[in-house]
PDB file of C-alpha atoms in Angstrom:
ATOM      1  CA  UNK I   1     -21.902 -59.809  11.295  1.00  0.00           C
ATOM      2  CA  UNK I   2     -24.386 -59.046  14.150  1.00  0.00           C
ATOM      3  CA  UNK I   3     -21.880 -57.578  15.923  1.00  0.00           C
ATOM      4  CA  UNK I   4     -21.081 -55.092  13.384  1.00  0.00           C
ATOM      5  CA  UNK I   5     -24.261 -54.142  12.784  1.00  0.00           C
ATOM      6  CA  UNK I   6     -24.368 -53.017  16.080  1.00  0.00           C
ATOM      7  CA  UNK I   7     -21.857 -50.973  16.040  1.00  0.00           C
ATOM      8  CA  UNK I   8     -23.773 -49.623  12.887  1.00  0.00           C
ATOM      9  CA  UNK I   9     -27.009 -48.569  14.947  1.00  0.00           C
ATOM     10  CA  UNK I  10     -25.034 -46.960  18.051  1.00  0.00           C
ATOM     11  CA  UNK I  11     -22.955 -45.210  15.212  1.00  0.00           C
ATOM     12  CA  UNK I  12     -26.121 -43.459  14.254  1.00  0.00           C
ATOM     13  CA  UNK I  13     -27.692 -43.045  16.780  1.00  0.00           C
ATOM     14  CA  UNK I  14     -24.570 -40.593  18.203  1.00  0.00           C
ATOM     15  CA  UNK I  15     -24.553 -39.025  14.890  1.00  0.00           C
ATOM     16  CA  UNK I  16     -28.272 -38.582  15.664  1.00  0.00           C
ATOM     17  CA  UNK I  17     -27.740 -36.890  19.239  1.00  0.00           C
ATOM     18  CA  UNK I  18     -24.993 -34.437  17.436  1.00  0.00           C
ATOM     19  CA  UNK I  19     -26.756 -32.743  15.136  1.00  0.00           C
ATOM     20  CA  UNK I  20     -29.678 -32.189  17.585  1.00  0.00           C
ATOM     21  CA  UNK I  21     -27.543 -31.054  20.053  1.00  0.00           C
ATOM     22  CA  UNK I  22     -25.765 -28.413  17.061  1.00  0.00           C
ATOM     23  CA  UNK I  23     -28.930 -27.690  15.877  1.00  0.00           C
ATOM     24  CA  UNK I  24     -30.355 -26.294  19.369  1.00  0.00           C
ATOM     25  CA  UNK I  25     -27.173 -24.264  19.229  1.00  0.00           C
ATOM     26  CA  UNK I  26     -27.955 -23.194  16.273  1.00  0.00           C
ATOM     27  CA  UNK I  27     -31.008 -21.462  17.824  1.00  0.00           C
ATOM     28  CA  UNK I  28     -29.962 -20.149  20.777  1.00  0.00           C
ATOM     29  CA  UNK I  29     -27.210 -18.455  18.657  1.00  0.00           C
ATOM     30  CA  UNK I  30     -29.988 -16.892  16.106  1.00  0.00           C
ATOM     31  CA  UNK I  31     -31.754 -15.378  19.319  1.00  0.00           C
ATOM     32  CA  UNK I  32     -28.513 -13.870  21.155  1.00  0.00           C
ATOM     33  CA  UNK I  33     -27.837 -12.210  17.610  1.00  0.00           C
ATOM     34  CA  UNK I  34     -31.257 -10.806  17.368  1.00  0.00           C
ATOM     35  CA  UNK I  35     -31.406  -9.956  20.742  1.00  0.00           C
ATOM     36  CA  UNK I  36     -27.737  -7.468  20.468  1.00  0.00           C
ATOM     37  CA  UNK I  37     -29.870  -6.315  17.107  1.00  0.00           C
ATOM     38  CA  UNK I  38     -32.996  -4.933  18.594  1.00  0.00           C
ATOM     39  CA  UNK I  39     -30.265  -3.563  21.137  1.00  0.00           C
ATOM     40  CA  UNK I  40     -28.194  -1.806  18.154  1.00  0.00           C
ATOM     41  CA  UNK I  41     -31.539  -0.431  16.874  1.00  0.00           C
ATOM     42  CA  UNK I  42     -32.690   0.958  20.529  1.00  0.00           C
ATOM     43  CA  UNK I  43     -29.613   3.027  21.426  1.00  0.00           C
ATOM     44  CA  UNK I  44     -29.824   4.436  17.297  1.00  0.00           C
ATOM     45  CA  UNK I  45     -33.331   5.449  17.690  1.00  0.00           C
ATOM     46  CA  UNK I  46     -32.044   6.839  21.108  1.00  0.00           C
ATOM     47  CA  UNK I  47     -29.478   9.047  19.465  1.00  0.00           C
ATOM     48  CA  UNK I  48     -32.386  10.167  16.674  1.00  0.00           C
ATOM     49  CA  UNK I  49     -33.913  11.591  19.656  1.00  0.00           C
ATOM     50  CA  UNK I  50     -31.034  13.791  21.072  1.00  0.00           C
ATOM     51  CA  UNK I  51     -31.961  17.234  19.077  1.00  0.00           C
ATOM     52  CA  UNK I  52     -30.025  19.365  22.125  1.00  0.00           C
ATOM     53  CA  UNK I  53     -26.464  18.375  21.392  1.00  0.00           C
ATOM     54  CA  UNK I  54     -24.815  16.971  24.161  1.00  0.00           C
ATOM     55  CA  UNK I  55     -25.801  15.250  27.092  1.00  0.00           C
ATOM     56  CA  UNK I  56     -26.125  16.083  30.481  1.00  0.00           C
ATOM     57  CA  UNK I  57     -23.839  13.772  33.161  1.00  0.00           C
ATOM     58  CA  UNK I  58     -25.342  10.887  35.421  1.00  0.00           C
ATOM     59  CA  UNK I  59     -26.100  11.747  38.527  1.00  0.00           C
ATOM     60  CA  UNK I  60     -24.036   9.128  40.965  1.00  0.00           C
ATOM     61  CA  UNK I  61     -23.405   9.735  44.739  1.00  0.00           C
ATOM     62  CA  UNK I  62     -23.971  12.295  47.465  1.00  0.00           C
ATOM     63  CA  UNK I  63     -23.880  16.057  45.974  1.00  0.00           C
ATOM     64  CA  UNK I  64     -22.110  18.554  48.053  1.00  0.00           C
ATOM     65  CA  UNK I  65     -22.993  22.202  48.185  1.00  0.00           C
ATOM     66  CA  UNK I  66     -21.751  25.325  50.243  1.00  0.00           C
ATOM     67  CA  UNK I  67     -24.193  25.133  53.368  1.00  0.00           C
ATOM     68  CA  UNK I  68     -23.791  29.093  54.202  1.00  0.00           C
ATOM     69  CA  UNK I  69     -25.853  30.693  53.773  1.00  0.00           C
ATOM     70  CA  UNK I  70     -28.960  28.614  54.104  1.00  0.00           C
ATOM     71  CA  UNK I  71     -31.351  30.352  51.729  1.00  0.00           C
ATOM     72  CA  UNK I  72     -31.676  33.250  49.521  1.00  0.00           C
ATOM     73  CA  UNK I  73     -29.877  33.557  45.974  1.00  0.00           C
ATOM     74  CA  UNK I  74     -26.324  32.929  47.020  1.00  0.00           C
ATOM     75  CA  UNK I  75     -27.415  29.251  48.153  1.00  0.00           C
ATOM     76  CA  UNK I  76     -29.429  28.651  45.189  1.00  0.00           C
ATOM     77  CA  UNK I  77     -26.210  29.662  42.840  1.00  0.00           C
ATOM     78  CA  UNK I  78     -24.272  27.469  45.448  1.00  0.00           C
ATOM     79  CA  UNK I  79     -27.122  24.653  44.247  1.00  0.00           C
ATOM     80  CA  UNK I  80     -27.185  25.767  40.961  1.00  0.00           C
ATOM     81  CA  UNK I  81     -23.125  25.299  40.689  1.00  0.00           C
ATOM     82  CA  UNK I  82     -23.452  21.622  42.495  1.00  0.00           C
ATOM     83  CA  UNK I  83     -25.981  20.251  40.696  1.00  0.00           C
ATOM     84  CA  UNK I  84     -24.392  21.643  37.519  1.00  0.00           C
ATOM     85  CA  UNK I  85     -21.122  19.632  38.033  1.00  0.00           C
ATOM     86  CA  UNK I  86     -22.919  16.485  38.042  1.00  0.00           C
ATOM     87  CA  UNK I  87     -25.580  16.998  35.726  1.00  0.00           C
ATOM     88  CA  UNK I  88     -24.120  19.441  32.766  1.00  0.00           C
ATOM     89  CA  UNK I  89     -27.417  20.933  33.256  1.00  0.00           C
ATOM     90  CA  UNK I  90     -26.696  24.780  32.994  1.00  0.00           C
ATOM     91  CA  UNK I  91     -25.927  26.446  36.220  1.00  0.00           C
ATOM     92  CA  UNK I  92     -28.304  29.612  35.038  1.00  0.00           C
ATOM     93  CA  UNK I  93     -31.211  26.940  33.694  1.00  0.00           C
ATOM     94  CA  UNK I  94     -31.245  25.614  37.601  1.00  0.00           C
ATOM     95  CA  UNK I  95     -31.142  28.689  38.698  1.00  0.00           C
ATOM     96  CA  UNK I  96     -34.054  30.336  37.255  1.00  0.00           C
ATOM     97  CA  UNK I  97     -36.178  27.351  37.916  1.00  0.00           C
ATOM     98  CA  UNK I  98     -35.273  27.537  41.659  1.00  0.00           C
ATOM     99  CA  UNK I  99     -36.394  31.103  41.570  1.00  0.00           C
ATOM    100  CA  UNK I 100     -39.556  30.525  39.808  1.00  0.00           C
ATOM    101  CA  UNK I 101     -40.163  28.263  42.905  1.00  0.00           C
ATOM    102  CA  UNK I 102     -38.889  30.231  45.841  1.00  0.00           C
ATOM    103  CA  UNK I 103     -38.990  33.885  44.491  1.00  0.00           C
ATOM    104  CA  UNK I 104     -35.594  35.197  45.641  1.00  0.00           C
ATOM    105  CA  UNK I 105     -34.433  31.957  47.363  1.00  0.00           C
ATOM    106  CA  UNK I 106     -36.366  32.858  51.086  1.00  0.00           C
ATOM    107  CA  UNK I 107     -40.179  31.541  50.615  1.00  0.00           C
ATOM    108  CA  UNK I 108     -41.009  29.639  53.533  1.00  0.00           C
ATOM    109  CA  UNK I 109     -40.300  26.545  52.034  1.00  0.00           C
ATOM    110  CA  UNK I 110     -36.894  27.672  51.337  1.00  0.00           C
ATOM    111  CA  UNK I 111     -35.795  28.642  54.680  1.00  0.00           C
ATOM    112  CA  UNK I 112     -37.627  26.150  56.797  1.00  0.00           C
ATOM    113  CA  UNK I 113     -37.501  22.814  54.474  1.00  0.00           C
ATOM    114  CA  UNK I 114     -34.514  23.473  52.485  1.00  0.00           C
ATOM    115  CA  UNK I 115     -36.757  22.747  49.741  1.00  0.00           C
ATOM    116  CA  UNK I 116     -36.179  24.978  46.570  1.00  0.00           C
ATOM    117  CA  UNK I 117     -37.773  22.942  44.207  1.00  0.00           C
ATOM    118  CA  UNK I 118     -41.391  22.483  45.128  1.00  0.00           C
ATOM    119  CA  UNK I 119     -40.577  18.635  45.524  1.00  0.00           C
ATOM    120  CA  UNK I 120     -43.613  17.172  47.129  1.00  0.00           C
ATOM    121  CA  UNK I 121     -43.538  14.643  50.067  1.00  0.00           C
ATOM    122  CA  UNK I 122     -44.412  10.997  49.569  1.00  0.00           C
ATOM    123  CA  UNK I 123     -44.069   7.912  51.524  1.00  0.00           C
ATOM    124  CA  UNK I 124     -41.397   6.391  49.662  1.00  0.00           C
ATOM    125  CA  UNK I 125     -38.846   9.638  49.768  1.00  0.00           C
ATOM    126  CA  UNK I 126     -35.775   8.391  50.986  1.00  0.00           C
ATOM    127  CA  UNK I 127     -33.808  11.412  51.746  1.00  0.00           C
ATOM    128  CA  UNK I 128     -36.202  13.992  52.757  1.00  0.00           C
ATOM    129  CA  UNK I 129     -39.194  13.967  55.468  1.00  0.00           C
ATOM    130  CA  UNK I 130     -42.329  15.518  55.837  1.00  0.00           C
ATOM    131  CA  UNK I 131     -42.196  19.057  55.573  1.00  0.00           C
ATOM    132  CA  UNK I 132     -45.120  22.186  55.321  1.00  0.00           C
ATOM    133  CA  UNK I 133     -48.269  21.892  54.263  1.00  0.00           C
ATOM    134  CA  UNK I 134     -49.266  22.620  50.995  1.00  0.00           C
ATOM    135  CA  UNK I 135     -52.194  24.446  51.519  1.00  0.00           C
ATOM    136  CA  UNK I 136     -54.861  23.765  49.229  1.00  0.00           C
ATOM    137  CA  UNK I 137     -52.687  21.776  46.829  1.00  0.00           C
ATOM    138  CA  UNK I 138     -52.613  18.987  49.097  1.00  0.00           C
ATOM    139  CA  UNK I 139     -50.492  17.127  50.427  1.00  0.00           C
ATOM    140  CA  UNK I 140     -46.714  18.021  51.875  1.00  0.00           C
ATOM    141  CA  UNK I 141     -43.498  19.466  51.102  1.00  0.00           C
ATOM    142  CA  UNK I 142     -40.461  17.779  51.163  1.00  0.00           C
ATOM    143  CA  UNK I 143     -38.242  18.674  54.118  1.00  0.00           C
ATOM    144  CA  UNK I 144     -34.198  18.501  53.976  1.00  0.00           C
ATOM    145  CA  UNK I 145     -32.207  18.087  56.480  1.00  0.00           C
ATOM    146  CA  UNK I 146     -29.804  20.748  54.616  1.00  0.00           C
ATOM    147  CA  UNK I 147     -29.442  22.071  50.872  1.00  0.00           C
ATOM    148  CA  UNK I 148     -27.058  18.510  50.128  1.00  0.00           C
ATOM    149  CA  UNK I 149     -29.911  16.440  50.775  1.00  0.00           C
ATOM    150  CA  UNK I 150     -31.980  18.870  48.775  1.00  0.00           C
ATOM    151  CA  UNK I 151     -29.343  19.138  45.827  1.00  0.00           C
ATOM    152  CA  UNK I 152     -29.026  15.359  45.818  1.00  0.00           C
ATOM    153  CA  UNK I 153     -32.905  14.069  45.387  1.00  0.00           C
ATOM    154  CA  UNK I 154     -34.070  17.277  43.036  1.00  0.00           C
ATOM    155  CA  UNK I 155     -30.954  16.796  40.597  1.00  0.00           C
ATOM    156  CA  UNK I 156     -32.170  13.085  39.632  1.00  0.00           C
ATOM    157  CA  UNK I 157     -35.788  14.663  38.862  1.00  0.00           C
ATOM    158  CA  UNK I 158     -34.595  17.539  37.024  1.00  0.00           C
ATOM    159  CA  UNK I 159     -32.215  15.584  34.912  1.00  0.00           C
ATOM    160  CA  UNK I 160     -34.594  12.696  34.203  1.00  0.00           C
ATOM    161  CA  UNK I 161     -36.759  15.347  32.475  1.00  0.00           C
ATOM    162  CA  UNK I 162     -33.898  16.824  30.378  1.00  0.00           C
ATOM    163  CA  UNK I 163     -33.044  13.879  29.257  1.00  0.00           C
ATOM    164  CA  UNK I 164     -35.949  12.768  28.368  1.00  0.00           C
ATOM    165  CA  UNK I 165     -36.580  15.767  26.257  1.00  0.00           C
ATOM    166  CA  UNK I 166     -32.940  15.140  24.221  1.00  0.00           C
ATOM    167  CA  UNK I 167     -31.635  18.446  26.104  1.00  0.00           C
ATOM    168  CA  UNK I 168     -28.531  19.497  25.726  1.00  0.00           C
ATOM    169  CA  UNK I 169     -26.070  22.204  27.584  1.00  0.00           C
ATOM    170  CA  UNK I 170     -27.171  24.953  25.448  1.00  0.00           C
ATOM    171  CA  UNK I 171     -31.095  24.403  26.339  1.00  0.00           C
ATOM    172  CA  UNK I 172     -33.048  27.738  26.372  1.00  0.00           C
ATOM    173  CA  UNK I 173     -35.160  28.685  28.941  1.00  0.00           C
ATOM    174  CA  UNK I 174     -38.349  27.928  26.665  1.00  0.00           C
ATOM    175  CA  UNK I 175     -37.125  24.557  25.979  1.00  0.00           C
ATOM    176  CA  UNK I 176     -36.096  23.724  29.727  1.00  0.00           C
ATOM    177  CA  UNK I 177     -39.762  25.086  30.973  1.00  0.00           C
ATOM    178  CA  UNK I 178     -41.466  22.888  28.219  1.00  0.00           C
ATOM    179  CA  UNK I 179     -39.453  19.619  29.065  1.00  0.00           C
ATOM    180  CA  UNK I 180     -40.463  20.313  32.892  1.00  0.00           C
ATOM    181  CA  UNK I 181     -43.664  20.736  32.374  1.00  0.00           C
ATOM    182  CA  UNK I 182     -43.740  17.337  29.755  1.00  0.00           C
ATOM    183  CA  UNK I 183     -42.064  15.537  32.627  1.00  0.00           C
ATOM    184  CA  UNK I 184     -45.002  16.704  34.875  1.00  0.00           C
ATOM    185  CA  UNK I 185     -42.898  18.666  37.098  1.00  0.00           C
ATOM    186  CA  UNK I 186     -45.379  21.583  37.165  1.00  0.00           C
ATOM    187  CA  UNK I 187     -49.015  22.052  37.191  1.00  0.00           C
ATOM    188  CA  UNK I 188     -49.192  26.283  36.288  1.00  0.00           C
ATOM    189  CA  UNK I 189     -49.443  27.410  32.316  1.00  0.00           C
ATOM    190  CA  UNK I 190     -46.106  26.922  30.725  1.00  0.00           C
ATOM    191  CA  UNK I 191     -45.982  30.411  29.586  1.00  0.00           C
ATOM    192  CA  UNK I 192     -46.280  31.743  33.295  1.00  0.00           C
ATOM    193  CA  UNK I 193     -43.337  29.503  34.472  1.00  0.00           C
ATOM    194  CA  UNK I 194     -41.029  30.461  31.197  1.00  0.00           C
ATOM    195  CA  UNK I 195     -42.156  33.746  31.881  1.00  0.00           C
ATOM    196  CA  UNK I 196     -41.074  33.629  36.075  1.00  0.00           C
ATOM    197  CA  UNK I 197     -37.695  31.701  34.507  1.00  0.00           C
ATOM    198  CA  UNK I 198     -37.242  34.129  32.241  1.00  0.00           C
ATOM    199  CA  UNK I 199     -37.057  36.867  35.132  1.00  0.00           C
ATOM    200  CA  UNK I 200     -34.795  34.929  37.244  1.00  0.00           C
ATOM    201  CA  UNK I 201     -32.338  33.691  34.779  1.00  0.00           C
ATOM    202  CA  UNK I 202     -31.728  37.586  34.204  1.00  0.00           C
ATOM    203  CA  UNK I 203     -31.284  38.018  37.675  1.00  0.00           C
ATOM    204  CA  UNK I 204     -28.269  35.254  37.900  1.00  0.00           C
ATOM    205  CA  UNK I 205     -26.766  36.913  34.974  1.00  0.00           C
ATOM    206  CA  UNK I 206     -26.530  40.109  37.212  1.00  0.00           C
ATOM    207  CA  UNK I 207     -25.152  38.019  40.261  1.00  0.00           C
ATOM    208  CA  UNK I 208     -22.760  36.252  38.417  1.00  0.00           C
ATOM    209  CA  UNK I 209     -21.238  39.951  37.187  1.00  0.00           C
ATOM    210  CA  UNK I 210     -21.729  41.251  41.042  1.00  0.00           C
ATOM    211  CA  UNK I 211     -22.442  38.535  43.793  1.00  0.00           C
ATOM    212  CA  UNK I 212     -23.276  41.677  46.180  1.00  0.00           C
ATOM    213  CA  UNK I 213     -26.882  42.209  44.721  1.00  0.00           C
ATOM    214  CA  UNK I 214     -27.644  38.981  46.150  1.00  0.00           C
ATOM    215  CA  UNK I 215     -31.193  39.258  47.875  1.00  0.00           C
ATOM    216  CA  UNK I 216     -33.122  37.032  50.601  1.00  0.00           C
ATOM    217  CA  UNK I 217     -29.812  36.050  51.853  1.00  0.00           C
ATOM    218  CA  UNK I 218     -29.583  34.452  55.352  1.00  0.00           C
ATOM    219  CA  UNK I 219     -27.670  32.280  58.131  1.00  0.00           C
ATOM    220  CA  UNK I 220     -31.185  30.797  59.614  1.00  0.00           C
ATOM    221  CA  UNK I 221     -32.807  27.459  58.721  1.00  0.00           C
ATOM    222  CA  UNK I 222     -30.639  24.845  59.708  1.00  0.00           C
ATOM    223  CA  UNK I 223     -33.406  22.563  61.086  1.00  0.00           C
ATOM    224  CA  UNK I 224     -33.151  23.413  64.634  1.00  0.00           C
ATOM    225  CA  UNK I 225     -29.528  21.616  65.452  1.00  0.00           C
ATOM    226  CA  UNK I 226     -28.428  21.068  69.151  1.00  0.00           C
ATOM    227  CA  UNK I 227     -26.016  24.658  68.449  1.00  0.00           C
ATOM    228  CA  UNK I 228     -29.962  26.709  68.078  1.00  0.00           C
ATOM    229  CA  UNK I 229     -31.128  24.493  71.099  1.00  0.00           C
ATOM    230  CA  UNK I 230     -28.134  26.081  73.597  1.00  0.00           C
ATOM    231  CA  UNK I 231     -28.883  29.988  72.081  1.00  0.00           C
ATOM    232  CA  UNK I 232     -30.373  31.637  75.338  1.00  0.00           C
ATOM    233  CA  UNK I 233     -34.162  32.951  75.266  1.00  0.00           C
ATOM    234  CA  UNK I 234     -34.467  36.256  75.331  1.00  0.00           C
ATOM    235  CA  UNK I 235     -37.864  36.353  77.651  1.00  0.00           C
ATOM    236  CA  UNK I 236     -39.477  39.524  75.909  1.00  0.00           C
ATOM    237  CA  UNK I 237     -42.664  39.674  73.850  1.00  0.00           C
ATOM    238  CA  UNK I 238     -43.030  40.616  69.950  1.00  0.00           C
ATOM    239  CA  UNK I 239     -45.277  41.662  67.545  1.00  0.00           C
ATOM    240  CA  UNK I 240     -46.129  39.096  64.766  1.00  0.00           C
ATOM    241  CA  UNK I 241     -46.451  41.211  61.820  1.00  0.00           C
ATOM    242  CA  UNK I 242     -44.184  43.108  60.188  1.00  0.00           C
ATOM    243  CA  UNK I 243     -46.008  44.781  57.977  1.00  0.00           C
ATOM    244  CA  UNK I 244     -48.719  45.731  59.903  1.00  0.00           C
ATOM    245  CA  UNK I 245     -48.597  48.061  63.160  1.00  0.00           C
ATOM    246  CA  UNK I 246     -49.169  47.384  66.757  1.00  0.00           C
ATOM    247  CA  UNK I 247     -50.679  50.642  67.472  1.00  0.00           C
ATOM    248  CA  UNK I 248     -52.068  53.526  65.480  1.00  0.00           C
ATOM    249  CA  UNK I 249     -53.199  54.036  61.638  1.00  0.00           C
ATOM    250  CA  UNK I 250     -53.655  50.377  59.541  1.00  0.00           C
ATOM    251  CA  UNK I 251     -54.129  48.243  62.970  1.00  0.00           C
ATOM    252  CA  UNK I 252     -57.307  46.722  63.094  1.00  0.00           C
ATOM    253  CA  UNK I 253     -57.272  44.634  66.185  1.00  0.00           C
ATOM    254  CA  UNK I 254     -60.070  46.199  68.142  1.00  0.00           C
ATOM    255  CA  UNK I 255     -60.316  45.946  71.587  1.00  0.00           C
ATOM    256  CA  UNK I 256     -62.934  43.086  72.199  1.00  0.00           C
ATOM    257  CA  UNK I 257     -59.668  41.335  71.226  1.00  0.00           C
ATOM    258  CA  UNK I 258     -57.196  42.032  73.344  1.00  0.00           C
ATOM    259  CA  UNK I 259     -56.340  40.400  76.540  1.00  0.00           C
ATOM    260  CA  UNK I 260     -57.613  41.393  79.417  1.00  0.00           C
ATOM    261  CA  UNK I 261     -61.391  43.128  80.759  1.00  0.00           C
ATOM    262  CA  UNK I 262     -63.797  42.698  78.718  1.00  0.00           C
ATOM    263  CA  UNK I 263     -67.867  43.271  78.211  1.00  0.00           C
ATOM    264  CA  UNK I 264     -68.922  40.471  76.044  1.00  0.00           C
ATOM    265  CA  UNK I 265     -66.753  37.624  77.560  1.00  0.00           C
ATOM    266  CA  UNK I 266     -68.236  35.394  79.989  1.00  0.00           C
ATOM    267  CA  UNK I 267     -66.782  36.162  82.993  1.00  0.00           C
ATOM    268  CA  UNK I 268     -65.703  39.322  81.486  1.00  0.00           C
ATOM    269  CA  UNK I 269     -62.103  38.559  80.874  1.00  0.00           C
ATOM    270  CA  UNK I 270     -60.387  37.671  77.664  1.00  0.00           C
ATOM    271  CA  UNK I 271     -57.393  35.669  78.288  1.00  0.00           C
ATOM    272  CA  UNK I 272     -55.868  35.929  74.793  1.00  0.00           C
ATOM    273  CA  UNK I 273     -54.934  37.938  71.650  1.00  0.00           C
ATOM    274  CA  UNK I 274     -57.106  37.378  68.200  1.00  0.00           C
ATOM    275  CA  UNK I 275     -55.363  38.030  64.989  1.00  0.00           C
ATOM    276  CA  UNK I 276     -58.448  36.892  63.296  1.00  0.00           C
ATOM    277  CA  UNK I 277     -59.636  39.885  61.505  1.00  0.00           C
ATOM    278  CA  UNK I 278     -56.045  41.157  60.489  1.00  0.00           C
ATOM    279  CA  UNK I 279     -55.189  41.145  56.667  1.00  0.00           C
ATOM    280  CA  UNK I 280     -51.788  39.361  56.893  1.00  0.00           C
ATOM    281  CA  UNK I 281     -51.654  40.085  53.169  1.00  0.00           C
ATOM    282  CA  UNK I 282     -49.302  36.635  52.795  1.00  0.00           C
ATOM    283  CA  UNK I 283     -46.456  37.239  55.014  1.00  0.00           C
ATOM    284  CA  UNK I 284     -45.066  35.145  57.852  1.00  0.00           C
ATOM    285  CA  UNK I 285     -46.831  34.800  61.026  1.00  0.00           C
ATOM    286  CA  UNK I 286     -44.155  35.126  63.882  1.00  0.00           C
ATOM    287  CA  UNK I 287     -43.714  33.778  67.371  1.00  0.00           C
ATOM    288  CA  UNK I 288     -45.057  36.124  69.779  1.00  0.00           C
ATOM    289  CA  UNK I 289     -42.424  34.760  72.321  1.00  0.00           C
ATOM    290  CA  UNK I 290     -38.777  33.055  72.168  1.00  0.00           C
ATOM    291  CA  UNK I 291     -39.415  29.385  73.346  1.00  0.00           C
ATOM    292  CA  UNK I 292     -38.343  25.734  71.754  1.00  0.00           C
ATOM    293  CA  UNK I 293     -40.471  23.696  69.768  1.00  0.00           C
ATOM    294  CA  UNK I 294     -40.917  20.316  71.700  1.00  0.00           C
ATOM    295  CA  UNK I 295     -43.815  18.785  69.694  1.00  0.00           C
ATOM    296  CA  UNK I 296     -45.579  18.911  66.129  1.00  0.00           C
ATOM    297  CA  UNK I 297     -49.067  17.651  65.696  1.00  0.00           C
TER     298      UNK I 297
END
C-alpha cells in the first residue's frame, strides 16, 4: 500500500514537470509568432512607402568604370553608366548631379581627386584619402585613387538617399534633388541644385545623341603613377595664368615685384616673383616650372 502510493506522488510529480515544461513552450512559441508579425507589418509599411515604382539594385562589390579619360563628361557618363548597372538609379539622374558638382566634369576636384561628387573626407573613409581643401567649408575632399574607387563609395551614398525617399527608375530631376538634399547630401537651396541638374541633365541628353560635344575632356589625373614619374622634365619656365598676360594690357604685376634690382628691398634685390595683387578671377594657379612633387605639408 505504501509502496503504491509512492508510485502515486512520483506519478505526479512528472505530470507536474510536463506541463511546466509545455507551458514555457507555449511562450516562447507566442513570442517567435509575434516577433515574424511585427516583421510582416515592417516590410508592409515599407512597401506603403515606395511611391516611385520600382526599386533601385543593391550595391554589392567593387564597381568598374572606363578609366580613360580621367575627367570631363565622357568619364562622368562612363560613371554615370557604372553606377547605373548596379544601382537602377538613372544613368542621366547621376549624371546631372555629377555636373552640378564638377561643372563639365574638370573642376579641380575632378581632375586631381577623382572626386565628382563633393564627397567630403573623414577619418573613417575606407576607400578614399585625404584630398583638397575645402576652402572655407572646412574640412577635406575625398581623394580616389581612380574613378572605380570613386564610383564604388559615392554609389552607396547616392542610393541610400533614393531609397530612402521610395525612388524609383523614373525619378525626375525635382524629386532626385529633393531626396538629396533630405538625405543631407547638400547644403545650397534646393531650387539652385534642381536648377544646375536641370542644365546638366540636358546636356547628357545631347551627348548621348552625339558623344563628340563632350567638353572638359582629358587623359591627366591619374594620381601621379610611377608611368608620370619616368616622363622627362622639360627644364623651361611658364607663366601661371592663363587668362591673364605676362606682358602688356590687363597685367598688373608691377615692377617692385619682379625678381631682380630693386629700390625698396633691403639689400636692394628681390629674389622672387609676387602674384599677390593679380585678380586670378578663380582659375588654376600653375607650376611655374616642371619638377616632381616629393612632399605635402
Amino acid at each position: 500500500m505504501i509502496t503504491g502510493i509512492k508510485r502515486l506522488r512520483q506519478t505526479k510529480r512528472w505530470a507536474g514537470l510536463a506541463a511546466f515544461l509545455l507551458g514555457i513552450l507555449a511562450v516562447l512559441s507566442v513570442i517567435y509568432f509575434i516577433v515574424i508579425l511585427i516583421a510582416a507589418m515592417g516590410a508592409a509599411t515599407d512597401d506603403e512607402c515606395d511611391t516611385g515604382g520600382e526599386q533601385g539594385g543593391v550595391v554589392e562589390g567593387r564597381i568598374s568604370v572606363i578609366e580613360s579619360p580621367k575627367y570631363g563628361q565622357t568619364a562622368m557618363m562612363h560613371i554615370a553608366d557604372a553606377v547605373h548597372e548596379k544601382t537602377g538609379i538613372s544613368a542621366r539622374l547621376l549624371f546631372a548631379q555629377m555636373g552640378q558638382e564638377t561643372g563639365n566634369g574638370d573642376s579641380s576636384v575632378a581632375k586631381h581627386d577623382h572626386n565628382f561628387g563633393g564627397m567630403t573626407y573623414s577619418e573613417g573613409s575606407t576607400i578614399g584619402t585625404k584630398g583638397e581643401s575645402r576652402g572655407s567649408e572646412g574640412g577635406n575632399y575625398v581623394h580616389y585613387k581612380n574613378l572605380s574607387d570613386f564610383a564604388t563609395e559615392w554609389a552607396v551614398t547616392v542610393q541610400n538617399g533614393f531609397k530612402k525617399a521610395g525612388l524609383g527608375k523614373d525619378a525626375t530631376v525635382a524629386q532626385y534633388a529633393h531626396a538629396m538634399k533630405k538625405a543631407g547630401y547638400y547644403t545650397a537651396a534646393e531650387s539652385d541644385y534642381q536648377a544646375g541638374m536641370e542644365a546638366q541633365a540636358k546636356k547628357y541628353d545631347a551627348l548621348k545623341g552625339n558623344k563628340s560635344l563632350a567638353k572638359g575632356d582629358g587623359s591627366s589625373g591619374s594620381d601621379n603613377s610611377a608611368e608620370e614619374d619616368c616622363k622627362p622634365i622639360s627644364g623651361k619656365w611658364g607663366w601661371p595664368f592663363k587668362s591673364i598676360p605676362k606682358k602688356g594690357p590687363g597685367n598688373t604685376i608691377s615692377g617692385e615685384q619682379l625678381f631682380g634690382k630693386s629700390s625698396t628691398r633691403t639689400g636692394g634685390f628681390h629674389d622672387g616673383v609676387d602674384f599677390g595683387t593679380v585678380p586670378y578671377g578663380g582659375q588654376d594657379i600653375l607650376a611655374i616650372h616642371g619638377g616632381n612633387v616629393k612632399k605635402i605639408e
